[in-house]
CSV table of C-alpha atoms in Angstrom, one decimal:
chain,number,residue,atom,x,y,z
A,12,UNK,CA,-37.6,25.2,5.4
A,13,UNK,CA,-37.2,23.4,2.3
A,14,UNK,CA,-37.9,19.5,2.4
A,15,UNK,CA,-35.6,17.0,0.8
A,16,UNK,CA,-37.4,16.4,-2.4
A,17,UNK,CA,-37.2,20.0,-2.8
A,18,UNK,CA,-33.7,20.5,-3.5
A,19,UNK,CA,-32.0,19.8,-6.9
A,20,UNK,CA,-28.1,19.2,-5.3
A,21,UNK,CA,-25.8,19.0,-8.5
A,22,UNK,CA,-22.6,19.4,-6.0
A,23,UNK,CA,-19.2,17.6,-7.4
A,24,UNK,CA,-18.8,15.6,-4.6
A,25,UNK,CA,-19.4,14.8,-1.7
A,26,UNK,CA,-22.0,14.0,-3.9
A,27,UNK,CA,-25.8,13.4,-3.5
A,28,UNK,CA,-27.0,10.3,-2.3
A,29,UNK,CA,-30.4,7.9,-2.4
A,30,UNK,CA,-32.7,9.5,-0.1
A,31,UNK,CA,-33.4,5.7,1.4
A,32,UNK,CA,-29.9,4.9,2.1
A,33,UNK,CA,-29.8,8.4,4.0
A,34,UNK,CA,-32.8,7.5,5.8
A,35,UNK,CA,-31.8,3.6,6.6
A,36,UNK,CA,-28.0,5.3,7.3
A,37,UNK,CA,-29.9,7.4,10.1
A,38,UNK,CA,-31.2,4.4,12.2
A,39,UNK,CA,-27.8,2.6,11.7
A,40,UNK,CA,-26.0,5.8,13.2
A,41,UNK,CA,-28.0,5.5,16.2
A,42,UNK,CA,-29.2,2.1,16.6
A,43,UNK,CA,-27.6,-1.0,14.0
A,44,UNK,CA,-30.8,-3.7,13.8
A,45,UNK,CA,-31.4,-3.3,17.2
A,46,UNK,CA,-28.1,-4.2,18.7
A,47,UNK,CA,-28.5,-0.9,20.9
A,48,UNK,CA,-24.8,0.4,19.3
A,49,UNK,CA,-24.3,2.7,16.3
A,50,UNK,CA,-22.5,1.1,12.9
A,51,UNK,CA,-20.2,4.1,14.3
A,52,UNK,CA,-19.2,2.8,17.7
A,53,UNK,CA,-19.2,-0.9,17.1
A,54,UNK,CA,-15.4,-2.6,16.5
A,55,UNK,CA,-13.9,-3.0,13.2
A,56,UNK,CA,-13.1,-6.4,14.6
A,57,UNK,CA,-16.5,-7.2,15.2
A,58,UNK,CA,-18.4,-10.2,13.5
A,59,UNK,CA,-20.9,-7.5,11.8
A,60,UNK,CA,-17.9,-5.0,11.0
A,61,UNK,CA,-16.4,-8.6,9.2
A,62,UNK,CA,-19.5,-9.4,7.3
A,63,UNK,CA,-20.5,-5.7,6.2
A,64,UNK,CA,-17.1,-5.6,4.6
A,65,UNK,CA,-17.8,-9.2,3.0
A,66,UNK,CA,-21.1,-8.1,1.9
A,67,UNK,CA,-19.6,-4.5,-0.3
A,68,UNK,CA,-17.1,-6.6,-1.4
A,69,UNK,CA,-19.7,-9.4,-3.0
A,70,UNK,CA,-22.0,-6.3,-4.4
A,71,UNK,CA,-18.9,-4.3,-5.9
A,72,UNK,CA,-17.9,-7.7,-7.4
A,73,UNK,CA,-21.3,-8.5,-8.5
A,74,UNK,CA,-21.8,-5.0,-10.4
A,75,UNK,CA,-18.1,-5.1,-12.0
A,76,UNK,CA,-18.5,-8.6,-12.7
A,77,UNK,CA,-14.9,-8.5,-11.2
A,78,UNK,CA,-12.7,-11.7,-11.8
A,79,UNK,CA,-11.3,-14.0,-9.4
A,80,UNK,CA,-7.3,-13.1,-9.7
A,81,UNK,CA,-8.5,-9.4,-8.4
A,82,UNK,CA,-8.6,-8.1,-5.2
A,83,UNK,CA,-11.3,-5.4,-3.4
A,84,UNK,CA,-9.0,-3.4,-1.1
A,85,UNK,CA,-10.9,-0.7,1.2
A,86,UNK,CA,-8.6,1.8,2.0
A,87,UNK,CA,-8.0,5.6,3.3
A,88,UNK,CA,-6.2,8.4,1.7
A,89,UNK,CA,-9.0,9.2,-1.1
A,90,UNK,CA,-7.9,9.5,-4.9
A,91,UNK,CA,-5.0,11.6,-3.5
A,92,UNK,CA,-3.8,8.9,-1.3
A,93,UNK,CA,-3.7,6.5,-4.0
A,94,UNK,CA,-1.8,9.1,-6.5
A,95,UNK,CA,1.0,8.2,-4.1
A,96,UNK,CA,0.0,4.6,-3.1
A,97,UNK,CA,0.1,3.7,-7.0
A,98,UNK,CA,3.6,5.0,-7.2
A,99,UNK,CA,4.9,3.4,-4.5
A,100,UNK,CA,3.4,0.0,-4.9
A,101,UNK,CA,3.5,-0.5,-8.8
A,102,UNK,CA,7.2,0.4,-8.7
A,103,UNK,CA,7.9,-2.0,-6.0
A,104,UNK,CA,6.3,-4.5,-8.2
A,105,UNK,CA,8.4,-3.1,-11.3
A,106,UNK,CA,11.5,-3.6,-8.9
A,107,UNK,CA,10.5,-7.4,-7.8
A,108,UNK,CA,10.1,-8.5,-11.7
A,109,UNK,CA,13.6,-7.5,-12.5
A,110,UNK,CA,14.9,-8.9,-9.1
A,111,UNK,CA,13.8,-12.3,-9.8
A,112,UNK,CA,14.8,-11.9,-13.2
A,113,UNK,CA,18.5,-10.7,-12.3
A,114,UNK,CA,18.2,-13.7,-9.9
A,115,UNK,CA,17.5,-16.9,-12.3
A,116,UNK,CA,20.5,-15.7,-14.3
A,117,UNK,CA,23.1,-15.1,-11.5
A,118,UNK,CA,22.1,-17.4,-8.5
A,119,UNK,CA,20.3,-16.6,-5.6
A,120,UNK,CA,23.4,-16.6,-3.8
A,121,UNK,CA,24.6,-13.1,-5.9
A,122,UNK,CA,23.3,-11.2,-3.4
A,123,UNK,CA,25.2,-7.6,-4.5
A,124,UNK,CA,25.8,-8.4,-8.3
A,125,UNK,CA,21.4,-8.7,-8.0
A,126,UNK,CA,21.2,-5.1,-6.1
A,127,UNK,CA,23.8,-3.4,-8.2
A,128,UNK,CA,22.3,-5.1,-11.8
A,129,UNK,CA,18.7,-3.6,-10.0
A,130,UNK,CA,19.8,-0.6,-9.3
A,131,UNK,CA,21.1,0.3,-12.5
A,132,UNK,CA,18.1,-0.9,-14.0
A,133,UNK,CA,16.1,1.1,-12.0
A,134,UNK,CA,18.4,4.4,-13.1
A,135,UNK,CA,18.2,3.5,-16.5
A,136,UNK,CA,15.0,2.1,-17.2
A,137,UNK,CA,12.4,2.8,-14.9
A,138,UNK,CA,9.5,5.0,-16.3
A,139,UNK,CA,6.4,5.7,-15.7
A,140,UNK,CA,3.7,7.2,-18.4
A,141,UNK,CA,1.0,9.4,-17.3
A,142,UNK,CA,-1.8,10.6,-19.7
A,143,UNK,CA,-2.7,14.5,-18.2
A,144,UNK,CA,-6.0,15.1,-20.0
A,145,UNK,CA,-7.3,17.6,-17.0
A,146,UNK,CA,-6.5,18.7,-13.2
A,147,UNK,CA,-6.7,15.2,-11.6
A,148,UNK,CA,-4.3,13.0,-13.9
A,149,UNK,CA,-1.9,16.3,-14.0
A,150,UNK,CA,-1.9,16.3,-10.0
A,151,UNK,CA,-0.9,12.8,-9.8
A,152,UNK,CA,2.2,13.1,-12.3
A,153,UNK,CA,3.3,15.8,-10.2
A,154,UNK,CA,3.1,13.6,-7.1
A,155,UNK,CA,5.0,10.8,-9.3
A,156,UNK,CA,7.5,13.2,-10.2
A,157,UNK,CA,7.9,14.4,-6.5
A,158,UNK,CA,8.4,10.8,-5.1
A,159,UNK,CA,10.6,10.0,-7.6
A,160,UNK,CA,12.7,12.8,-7.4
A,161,UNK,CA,15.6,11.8,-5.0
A,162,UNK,CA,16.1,9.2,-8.0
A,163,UNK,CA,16.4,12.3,-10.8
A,164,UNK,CA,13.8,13.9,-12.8
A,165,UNK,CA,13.3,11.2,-15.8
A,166,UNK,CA,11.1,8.6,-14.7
A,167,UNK,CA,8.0,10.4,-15.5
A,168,UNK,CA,7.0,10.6,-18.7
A,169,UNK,CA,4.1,13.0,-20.1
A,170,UNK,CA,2.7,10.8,-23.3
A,171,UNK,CA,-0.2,13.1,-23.3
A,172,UNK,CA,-0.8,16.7,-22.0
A,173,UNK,CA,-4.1,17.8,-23.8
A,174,UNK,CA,-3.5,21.4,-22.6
A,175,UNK,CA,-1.1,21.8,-25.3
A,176,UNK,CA,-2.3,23.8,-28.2
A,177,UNK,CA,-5.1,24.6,-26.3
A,178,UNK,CA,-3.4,28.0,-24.9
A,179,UNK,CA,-2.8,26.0,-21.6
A,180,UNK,CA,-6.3,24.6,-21.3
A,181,UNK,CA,-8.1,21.2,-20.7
A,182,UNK,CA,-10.7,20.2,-22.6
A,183,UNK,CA,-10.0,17.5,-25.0
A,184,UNK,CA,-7.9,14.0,-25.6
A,185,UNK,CA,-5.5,14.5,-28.3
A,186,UNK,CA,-5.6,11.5,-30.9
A,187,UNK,CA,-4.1,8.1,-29.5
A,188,UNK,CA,-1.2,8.0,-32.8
A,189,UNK,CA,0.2,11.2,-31.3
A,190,UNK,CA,0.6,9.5,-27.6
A,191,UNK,CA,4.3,9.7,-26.7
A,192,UNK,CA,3.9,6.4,-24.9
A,193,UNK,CA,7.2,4.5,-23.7
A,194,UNK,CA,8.3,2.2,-26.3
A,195,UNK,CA,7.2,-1.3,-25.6
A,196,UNK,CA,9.9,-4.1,-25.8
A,197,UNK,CA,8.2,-5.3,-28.4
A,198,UNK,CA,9.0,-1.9,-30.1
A,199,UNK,CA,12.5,-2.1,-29.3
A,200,UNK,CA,11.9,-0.1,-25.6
A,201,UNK,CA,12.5,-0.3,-22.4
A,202,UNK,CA,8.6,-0.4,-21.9
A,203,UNK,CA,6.6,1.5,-19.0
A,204,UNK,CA,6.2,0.0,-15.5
A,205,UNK,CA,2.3,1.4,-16.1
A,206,UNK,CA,0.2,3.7,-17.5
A,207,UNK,CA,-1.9,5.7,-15.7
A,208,UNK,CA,-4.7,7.9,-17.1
A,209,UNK,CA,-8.1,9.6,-14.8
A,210,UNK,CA,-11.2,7.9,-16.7
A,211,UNK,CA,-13.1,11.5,-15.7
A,212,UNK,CA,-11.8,15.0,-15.2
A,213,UNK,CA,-14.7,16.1,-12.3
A,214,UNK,CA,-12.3,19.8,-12.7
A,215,UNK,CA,-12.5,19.8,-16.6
A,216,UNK,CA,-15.6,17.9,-17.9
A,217,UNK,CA,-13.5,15.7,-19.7
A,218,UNK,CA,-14.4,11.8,-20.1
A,219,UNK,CA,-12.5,9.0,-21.8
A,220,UNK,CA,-15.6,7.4,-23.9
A,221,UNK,CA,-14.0,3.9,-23.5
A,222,UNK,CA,-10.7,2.3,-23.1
A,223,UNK,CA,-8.0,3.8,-25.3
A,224,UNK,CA,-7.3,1.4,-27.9
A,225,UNK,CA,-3.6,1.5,-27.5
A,226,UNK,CA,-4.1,0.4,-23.4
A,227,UNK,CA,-5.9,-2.5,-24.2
A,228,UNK,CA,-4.3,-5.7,-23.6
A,229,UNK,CA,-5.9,-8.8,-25.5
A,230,UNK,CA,-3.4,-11.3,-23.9
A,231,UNK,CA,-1.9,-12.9,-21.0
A,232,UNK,CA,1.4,-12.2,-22.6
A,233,UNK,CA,0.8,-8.5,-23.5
A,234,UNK,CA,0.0,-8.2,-19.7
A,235,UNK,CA,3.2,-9.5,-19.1
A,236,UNK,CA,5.1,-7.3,-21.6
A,237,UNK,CA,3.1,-4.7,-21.7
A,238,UNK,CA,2.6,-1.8,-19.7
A,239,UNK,CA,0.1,-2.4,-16.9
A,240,UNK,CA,-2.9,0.2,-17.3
A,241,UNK,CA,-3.8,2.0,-13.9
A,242,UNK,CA,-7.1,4.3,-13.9
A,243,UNK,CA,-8.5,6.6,-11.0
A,244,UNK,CA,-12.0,6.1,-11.7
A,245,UNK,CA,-13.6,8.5,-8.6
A,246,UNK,CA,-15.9,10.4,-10.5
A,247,UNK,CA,-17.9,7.9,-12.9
A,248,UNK,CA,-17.0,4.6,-10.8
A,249,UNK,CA,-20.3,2.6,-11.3
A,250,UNK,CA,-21.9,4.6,-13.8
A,251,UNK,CA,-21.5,2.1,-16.9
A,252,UNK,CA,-19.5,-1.4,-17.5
A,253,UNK,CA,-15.9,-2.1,-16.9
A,254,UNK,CA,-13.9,-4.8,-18.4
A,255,UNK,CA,-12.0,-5.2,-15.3
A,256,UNK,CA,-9.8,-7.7,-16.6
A,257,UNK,CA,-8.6,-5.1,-19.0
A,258,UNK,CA,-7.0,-3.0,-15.9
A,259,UNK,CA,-4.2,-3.7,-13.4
A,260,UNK,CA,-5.8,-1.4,-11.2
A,261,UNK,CA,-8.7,0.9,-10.8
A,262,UNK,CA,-9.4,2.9,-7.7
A,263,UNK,CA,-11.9,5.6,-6.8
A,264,UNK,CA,-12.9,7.8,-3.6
A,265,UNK,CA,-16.2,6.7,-2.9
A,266,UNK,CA,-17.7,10.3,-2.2
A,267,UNK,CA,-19.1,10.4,-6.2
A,268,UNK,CA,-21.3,7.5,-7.2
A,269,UNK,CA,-20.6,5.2,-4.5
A,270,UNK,CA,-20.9,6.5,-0.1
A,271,UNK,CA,-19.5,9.1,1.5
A,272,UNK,CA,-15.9,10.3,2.6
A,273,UNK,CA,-13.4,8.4,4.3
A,274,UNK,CA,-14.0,5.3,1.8
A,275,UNK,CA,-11.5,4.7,-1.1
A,276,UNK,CA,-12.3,1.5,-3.3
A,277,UNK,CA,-9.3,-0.2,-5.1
A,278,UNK,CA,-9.2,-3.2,-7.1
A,279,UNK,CA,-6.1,-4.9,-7.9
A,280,UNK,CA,-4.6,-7.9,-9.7
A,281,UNK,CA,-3.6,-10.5,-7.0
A,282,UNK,CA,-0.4,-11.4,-8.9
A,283,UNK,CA,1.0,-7.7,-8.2
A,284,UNK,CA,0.0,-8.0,-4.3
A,285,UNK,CA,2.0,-11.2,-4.5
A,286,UNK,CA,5.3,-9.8,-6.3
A,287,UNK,CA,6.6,-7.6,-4.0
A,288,UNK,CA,10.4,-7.5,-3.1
A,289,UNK,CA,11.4,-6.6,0.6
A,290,UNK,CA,11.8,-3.5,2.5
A,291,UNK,CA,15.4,-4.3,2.0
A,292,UNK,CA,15.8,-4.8,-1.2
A,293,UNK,CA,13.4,-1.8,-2.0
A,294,UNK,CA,16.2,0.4,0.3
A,295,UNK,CA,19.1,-0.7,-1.7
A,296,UNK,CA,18.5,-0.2,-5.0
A,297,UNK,CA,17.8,3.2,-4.1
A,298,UNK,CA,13.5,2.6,-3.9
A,299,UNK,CA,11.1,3.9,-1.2
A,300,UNK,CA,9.2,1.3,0.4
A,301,UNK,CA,5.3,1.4,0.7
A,302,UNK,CA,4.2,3.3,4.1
A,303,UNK,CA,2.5,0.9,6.1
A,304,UNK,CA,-0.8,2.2,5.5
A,305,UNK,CA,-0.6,2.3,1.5
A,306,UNK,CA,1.2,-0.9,0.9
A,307,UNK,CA,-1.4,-2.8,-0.9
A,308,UNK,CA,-0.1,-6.0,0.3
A,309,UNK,CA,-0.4,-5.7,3.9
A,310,UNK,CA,-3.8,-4.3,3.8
A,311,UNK,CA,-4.6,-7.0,1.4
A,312,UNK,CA,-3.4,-10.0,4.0
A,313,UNK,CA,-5.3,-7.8,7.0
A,314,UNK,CA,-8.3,-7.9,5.2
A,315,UNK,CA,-8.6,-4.4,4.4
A,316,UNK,CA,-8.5,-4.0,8.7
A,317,UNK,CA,-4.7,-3.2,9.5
A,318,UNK,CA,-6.1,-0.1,11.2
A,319,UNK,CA,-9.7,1.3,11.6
A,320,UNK,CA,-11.6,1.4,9.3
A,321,UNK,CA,-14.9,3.7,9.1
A,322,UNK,CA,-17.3,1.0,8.9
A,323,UNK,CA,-20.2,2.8,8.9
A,324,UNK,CA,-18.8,4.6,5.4
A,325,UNK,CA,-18.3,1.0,4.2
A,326,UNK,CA,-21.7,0.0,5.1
A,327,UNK,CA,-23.5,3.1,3.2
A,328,UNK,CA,-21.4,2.1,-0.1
A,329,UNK,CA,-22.5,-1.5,0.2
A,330,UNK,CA,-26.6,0.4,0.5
A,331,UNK,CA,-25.5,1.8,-2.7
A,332,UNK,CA,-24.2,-1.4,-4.1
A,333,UNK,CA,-27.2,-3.0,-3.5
A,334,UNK,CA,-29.5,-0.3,-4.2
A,335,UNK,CA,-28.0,-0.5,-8.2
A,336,UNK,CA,-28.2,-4.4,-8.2
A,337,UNK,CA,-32.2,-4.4,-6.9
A,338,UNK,CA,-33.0,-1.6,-9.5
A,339,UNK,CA,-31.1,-2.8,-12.2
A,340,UNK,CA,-31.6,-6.7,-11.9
A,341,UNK,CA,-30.0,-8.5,-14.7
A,342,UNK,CA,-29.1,-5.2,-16.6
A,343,UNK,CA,-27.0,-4.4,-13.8
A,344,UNK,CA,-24.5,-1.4,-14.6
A,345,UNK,CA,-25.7,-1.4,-18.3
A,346,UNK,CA,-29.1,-0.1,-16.6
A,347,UNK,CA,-27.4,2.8,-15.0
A,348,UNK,CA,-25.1,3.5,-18.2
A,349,UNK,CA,-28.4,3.5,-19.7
A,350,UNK,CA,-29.9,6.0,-17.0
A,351,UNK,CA,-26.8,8.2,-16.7
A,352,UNK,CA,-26.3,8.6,-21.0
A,353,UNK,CA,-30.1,9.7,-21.3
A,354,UNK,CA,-29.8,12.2,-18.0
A,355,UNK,CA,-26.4,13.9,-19.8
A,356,UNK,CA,-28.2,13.9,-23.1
A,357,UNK,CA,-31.4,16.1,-21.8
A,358,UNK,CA,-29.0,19.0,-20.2
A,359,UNK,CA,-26.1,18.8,-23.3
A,360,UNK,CA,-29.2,19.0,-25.8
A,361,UNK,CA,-30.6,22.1,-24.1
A,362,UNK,CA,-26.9,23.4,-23.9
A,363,UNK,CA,-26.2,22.9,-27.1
A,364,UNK,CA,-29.5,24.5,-28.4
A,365,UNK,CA,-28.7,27.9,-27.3
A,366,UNK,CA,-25.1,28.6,-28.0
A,367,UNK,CA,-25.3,32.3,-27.6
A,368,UNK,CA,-25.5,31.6,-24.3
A,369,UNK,CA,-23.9,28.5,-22.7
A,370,UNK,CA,-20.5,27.5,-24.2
A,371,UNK,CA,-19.9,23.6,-23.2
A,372,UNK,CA,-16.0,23.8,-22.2
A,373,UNK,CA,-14.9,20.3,-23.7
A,374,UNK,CA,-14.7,19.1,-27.3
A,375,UNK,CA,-18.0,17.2,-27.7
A,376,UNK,CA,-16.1,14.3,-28.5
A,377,UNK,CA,-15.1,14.3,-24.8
A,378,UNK,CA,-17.5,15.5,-23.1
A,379,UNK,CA,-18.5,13.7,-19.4
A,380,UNK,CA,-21.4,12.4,-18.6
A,381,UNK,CA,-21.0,13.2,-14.7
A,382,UNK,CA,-19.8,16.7,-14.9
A,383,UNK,CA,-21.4,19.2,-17.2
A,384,UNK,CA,-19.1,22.4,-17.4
A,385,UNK,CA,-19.8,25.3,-19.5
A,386,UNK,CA,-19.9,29.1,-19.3
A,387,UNK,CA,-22.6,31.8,-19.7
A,388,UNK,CA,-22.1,34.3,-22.7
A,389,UNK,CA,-18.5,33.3,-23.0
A,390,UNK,CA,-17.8,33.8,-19.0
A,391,UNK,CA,-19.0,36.9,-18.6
A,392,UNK,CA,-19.2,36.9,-14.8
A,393,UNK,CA,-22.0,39.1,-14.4
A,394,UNK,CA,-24.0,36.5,-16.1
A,395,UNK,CA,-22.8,33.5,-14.4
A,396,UNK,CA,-23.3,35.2,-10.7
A,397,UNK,CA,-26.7,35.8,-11.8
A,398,UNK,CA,-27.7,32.5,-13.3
A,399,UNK,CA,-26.0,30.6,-9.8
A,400,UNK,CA,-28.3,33.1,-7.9
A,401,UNK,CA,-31.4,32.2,-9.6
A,402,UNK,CA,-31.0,28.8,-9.6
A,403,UNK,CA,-30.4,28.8,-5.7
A,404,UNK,CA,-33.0,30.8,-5.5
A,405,UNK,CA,-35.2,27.4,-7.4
A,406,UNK,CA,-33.6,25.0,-4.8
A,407,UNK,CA,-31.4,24.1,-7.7
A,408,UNK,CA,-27.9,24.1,-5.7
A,409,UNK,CA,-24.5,22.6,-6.4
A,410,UNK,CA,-23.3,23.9,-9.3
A,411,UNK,CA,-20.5,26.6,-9.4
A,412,UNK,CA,-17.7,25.7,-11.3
A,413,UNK,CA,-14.4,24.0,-9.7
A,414,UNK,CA,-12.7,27.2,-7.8
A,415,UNK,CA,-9.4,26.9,-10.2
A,416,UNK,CA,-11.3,27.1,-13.4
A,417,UNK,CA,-15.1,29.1,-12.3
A,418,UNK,CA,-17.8,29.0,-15.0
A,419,UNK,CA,-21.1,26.4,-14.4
A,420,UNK,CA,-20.8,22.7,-13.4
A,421,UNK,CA,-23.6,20.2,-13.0
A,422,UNK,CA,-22.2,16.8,-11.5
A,423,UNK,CA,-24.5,13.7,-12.6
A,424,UNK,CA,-24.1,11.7,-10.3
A,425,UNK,CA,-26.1,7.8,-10.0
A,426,UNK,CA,-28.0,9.1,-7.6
A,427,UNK,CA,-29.4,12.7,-8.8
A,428,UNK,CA,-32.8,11.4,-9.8
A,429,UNK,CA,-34.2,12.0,-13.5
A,430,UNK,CA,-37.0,14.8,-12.0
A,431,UNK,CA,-34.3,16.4,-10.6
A,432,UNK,CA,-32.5,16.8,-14.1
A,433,UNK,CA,-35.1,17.5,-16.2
A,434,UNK,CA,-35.9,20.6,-13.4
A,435,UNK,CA,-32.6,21.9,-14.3
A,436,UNK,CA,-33.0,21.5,-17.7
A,437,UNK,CA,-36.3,23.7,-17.5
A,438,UNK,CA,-34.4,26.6,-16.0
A,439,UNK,CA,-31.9,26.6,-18.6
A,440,UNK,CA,-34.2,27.0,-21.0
A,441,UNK,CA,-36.0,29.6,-18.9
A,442,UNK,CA,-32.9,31.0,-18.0
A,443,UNK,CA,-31.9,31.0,-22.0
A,444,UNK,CA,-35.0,32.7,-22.9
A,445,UNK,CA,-34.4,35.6,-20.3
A,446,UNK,CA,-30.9,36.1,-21.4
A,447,UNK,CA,-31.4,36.6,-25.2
A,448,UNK,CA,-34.7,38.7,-24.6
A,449,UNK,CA,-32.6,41.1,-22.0
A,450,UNK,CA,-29.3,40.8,-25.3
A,451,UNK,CA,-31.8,42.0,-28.0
């Protein structure tokens, strides 16, 4: 029976995680510090369920450097939960803007001429932009689409689907000045009530190597204008700095880089919890209201504990948390941007320098530093059977290709270690060497 260290896990998620947070997670499962109850048994009401959640919180805001007028919401649902959550809250707080808006100008007393001026507002110029660069971002403009339906089938806009001329494949991000954004006001639009975009494809490789210049606001009053940029940052969460200020939101599962299912982290400006219109209102301009459970809002005044919560999941991200602040000190995440470029570099090198035999899938100009997909001999499946084989065969595990798409994938994660990448690096080589020997 293999031991721990012996197994190079490469697995998209649920994702590897620091062997002493597994180990200090064991005791707390049976016995938290000695209180004789298990972090899985004791109440989310509880004075220690209270200050574990206080204490994630202050690492996550420590790491992100996260500024005051945001908010840390711990919620359920995953990243799929919050492809609906996003919909439904960020149009509520589209709707509330023009509500208040119609209401300076006509009275607060104009109760219908406000929900009939809203209503055709919403009809004419709600919209929503979605950048689809891989399976992720494309899932979650179908799920805006579907909420929205009842409404018509308008209010999503595609400004970028990179499978287009790539014979209905991801792999790249097409050049920002051929974005069909939503004209701003400023351009003589409507504007967008957000943008959202998926900073990493785990599915297609496919990684946004910063901000897109086009998202990012420089001013109070371009946040006000402007569309409001919303990113589902899962899959590289914590692997390299964020200018959180940049974002209106940014939420992630925490089974990548952060803890283990059952955890989704979202961080959100305070003035959008705080500009909500009613159920009411919502109901008669035509607008779904938030379920209970994803209104942002009322898990943000419940302290993220409107219902249980799986503390125990919450504790293991703020191990994590912590386990990146004490390695990193005053680096912080720019140590573990540091850590994760140099681990992507060794396997894309090696890649790279036998192209008869692994084809990276994305354009190198996009290619993710978590998740490494390529094919063997241009998918010859055969080949790749053989070369998953061998490598489970070296306890190097994890790394078949997403089921929609096959091929190779190696996910690197925060916390595969640097041994355990350079091992799989070795057996590509090896593996390389084999392959062009049997070819000749």
């Amino acid at each position: 029976m293999p031991d721990r260290a012996d197994v190079a896990y490469f697995g998209a998620g649920p994702a590897p995680l620091p062997t002493e947070v597994l180990q200090k997670g064991a005791e707390a499962f049976v016995n938290f510090e000695n209180t004789g109850l298990s972090l899985a048994e004791i109440s989310h009401r509880s004075q220690t369920a209270t200050k574990i959640l206080s204490d994630t919180k202050k690492a996550l805001t420590s790491l992100l450097e996260i500024p005051e007028n945001y908010e840390i919401l711990l919620m359920h649902g995953g990243g799929s939960g919050e492809f609906s959550a996003v919909v439904f809250n960020m149009v509520a707080f589209w709707v509330e803007k023009r509500r208040r808006h119609a209401e300076a100008e006509l009275g607060a007393d104009a109760e219908e001429q406000i929900i009939e001026r809203v209503t055709e507002e919403v009809r004419q110029d709600l919209r929503l932009d979605y950048l689809v660069t891989g399976s992720w971002s494309l899932k979650a403009s179908q799920e805006a689409a579907n909420l929205l339906q009842p409404l018509g089938n308008d209010f999503v806009n595609i400004a970028v689907d990179s499978r287009r001329d790539r014979a209905g494949q991801f792999g790249t991000i097409p050049p920002e000045d051929v974005w069909n954004l939503t004209p701003s006001r400023q351009k003589g639009g409507k504007g967008s009530a957000f943008v959202y975009y998926c900073d990493n494809e785990t599915v297609d490789g496919v990684e946004f190597p910063s901000l897109p210049n086009c998202l990012d606001r420089s001013s109070e009053q371009d946040l006000n204008e402007e569309s409001l940029v919303v990113a589902d940052m899962s899959s590289n969460f914590l692997s390299r700095r964020v200018d959180v200020s940049k974002y209106a939101v940014i939420f992630g599962g925490a089974q990548k880089n952060i803890g283990i299912t059952d955890v989704t982290l979202l961080i959100v400006r305070k003035d959008i919890l705080s500009t909500q219109p009613s159920q009411q209102f919502l109901h008669a301009v035509g607008v779904w209201s938030p379920p209970i459970i994803f209104n942002w809002t009322v898990i943000a005044k419940n302290n993220s504990l409107y219902n249980t919560m799986p503390i125990f999941s919450i504790w293991i991200a703020g191990e994590v948390m912590r386990g990146l602040l004490a390695t990193h000190g005053d680096k912080g995440l720019a140590g573990q941007e540091e850590l994760a470029n140099k681990k992507a570099k060794i396997l894309y090198n090696v890649l790279d320098s036998h192209p008869d035999v692994y084809q990276v899938v994305p354009n190198s100009s996009v290619r993710s530093r978590m998740n490494l997909c390529f094919r063997i001999r241009n998918g010859d499946s055969t080949q790749e059977k053989t070369f998953l084989e061998y490598a489970e065969a070296q306890l190097l595990q994890g790394l078949k290709g997403h089921r929609s798409v096959g091929g190779i994938r190696a996910s690197n994660y925060n916390a595969v270690p640097l041994e355990n990448v350079q091992k799989l690096a070795r057996y590509l080589e090896d593996f390389a060497s084999k392959s062009q020997t049997a070819s000749q």
